[in-house]
PDB file of C-alpha atoms in Angstrom:
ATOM      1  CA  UNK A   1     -57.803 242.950-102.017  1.00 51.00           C
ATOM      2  CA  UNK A   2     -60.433 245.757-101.012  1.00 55.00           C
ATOM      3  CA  UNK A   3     -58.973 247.104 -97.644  1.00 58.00           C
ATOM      4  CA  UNK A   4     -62.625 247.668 -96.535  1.00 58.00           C
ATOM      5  CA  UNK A   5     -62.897 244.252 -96.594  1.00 62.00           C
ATOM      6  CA  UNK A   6     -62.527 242.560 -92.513  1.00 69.00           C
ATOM      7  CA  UNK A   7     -60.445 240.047 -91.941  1.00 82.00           C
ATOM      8  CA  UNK A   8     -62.029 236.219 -90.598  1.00 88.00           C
ATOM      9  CA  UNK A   9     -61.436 234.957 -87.776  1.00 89.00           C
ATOM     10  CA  UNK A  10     -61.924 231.083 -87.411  1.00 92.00           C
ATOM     11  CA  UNK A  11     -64.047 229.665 -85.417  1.00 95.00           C
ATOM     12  CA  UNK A  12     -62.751 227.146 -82.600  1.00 96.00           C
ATOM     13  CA  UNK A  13     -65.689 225.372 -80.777  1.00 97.00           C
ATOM     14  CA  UNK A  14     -64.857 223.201 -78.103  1.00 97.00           C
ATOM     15  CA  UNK A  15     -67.982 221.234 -76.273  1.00 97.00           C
ATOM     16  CA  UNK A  16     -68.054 219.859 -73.041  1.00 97.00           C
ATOM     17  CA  UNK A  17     -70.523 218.130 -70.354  1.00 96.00           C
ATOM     18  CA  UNK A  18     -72.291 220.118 -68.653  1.00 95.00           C
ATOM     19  CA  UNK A  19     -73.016 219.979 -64.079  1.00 94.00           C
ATOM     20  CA  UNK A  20     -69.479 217.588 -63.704  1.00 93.00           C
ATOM     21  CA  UNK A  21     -68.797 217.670 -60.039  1.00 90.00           C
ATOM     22  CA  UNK A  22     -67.392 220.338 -58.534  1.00 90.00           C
ATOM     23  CA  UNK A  23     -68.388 222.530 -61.242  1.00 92.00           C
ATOM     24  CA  UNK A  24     -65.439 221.517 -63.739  1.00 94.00           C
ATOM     25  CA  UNK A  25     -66.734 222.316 -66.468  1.00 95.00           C
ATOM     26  CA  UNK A  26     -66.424 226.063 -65.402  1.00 94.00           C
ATOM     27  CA  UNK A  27     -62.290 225.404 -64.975  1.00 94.00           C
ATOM     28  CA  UNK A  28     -62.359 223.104 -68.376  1.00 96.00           C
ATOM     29  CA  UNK A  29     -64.117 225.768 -70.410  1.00 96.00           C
ATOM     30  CA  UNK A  30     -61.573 228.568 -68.813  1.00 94.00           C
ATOM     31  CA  UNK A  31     -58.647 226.466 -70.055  1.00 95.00           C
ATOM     32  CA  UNK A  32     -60.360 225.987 -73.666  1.00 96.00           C
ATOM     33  CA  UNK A  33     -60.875 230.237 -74.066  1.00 94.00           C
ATOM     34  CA  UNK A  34     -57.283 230.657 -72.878  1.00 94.00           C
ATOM     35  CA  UNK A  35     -56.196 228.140 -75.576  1.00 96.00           C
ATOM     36  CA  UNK A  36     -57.678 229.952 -78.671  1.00 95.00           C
ATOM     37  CA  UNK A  37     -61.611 228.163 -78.516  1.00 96.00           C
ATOM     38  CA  UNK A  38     -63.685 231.427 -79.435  1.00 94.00           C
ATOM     39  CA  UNK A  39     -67.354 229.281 -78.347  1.00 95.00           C
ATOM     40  CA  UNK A  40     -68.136 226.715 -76.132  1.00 95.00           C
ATOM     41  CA  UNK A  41     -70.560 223.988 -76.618  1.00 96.00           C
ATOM     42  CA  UNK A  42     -72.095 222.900 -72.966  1.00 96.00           C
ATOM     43  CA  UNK A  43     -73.721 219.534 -74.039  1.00 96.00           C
ATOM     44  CA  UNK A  44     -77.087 218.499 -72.000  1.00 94.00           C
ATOM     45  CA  UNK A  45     -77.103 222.165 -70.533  1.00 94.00           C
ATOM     46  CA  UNK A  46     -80.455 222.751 -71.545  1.00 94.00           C
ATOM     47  CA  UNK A  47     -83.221 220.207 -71.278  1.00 94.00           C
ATOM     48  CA  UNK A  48     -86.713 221.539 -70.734  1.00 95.00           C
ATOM     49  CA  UNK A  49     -86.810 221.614 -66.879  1.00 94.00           C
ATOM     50  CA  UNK A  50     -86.628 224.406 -64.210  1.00 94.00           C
ATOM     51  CA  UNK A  51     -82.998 224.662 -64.198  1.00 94.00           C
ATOM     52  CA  UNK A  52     -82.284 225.939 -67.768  1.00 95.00           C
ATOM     53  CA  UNK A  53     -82.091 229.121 -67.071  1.00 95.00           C
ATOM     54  CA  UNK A  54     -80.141 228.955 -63.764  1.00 94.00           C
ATOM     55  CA  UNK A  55     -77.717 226.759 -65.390  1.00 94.00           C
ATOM     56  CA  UNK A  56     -77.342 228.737 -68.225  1.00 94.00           C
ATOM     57  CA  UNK A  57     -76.847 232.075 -66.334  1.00 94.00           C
ATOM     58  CA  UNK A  58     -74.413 230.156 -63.909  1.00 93.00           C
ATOM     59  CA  UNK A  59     -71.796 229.023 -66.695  1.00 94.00           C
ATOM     60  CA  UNK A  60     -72.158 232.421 -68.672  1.00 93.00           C
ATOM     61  CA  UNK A  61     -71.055 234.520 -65.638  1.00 92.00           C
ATOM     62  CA  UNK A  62     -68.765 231.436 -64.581  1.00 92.00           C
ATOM     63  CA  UNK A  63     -66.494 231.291 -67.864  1.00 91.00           C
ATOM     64  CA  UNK A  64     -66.725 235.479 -68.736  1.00 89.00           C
ATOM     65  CA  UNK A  65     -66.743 237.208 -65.404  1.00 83.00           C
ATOM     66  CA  UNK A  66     -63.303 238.122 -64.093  1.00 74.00           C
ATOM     67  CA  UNK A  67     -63.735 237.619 -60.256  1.00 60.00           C
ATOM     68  CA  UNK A  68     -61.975 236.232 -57.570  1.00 49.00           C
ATOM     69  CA  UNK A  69     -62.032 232.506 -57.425  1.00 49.00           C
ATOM     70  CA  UNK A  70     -62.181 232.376 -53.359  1.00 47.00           C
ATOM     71  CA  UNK A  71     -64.485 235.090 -52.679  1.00 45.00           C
ATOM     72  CA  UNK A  72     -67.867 236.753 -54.934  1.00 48.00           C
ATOM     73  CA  UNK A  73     -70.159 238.742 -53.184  1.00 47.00           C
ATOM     74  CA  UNK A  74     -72.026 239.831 -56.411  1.00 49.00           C
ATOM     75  CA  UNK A  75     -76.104 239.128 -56.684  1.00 50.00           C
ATOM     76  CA  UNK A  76     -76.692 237.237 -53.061  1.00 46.00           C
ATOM     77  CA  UNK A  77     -80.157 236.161 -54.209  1.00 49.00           C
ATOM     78  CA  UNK A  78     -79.909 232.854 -54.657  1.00 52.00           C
ATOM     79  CA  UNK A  79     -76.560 232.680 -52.976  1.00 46.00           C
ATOM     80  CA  UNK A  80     -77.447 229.825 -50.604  1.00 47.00           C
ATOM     81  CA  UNK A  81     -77.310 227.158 -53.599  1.00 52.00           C
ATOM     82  CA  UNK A  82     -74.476 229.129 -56.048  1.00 53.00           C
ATOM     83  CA  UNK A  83     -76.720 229.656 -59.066  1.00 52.00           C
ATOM     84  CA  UNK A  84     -77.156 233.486 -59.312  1.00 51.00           C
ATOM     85  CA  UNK A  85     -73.431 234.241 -57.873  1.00 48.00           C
ATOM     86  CA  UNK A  86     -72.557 235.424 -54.213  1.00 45.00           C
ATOM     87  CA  UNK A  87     -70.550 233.591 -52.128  1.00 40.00           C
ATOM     88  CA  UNK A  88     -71.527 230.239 -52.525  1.00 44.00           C
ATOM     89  CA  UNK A  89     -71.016 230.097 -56.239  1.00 52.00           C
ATOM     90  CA  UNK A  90     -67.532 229.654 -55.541  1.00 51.00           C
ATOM     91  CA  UNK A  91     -67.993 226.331 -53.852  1.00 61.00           C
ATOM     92  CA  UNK A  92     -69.156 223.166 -55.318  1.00 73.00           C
ATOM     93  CA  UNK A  93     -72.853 223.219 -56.896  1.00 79.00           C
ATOM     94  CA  UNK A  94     -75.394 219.835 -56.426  1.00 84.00           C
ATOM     95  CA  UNK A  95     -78.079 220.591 -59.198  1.00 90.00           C
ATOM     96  CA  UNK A  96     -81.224 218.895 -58.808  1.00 91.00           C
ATOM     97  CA  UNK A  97     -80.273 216.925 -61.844  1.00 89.00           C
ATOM     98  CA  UNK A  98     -77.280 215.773 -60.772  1.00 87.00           C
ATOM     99  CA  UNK A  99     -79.195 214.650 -57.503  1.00 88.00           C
ATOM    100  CA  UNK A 100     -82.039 212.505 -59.488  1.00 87.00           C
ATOM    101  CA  UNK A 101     -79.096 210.820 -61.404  1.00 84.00           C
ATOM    102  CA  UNK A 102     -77.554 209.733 -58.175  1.00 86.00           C
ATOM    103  CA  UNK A 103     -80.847 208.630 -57.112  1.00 91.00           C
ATOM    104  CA  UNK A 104     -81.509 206.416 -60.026  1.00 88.00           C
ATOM    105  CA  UNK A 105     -78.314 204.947 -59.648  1.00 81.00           C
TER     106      UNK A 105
END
């Protein structure tokens, strides 16, 4: 064998829901990367509406940033409802989504 040649890796994709209360899915997909899962799948993540790109942004930093779990003090725009980061990204996120599904329940 050529030793030029790289080695593959496999790739392990694990998928989960996406906005579960209390932001879970931020702790599930932690516990999936520190098992060996190299991508994550977040399923309904991204559905056409205004939060996309919040959401998006919010589980990206959530699952790769190393910061404390009790305090973040990074980006405080957007603070007040946790999806850029700051303080209250550490506490439990309500995404209008999550709020029309109650609703209509």
């Amino acid at each position: 064998q050529n030793q030029n040649q790289s080695q593959s890796s496999p790739i392990i994709i694990g998928a989960l829901s996406s906005m579960q209360q209390e932001n879970k899915e931020l702790e599930a997909a932690k516990e999936l990367k520190s098992k060996g899962v190299t991508s994550i799948l977040m399923m309904d993540a991204i559905v056409g509406d205004n939060e996309d790109v919040a959401y998006a942004t919010f589980v990206v930093n959530g699952v790769t940033k190393k910061k404390s779990s009790t305090f973040n003090m990074s980006g405080l725009t957007g603070s007040t409802n946790g999806h850029f980061g700051g303080v209250a990204s550490t506490i439990s996120t309500m995404w209008e989504r999550q709020k029309k599904a109650a609703i209509a329940r």
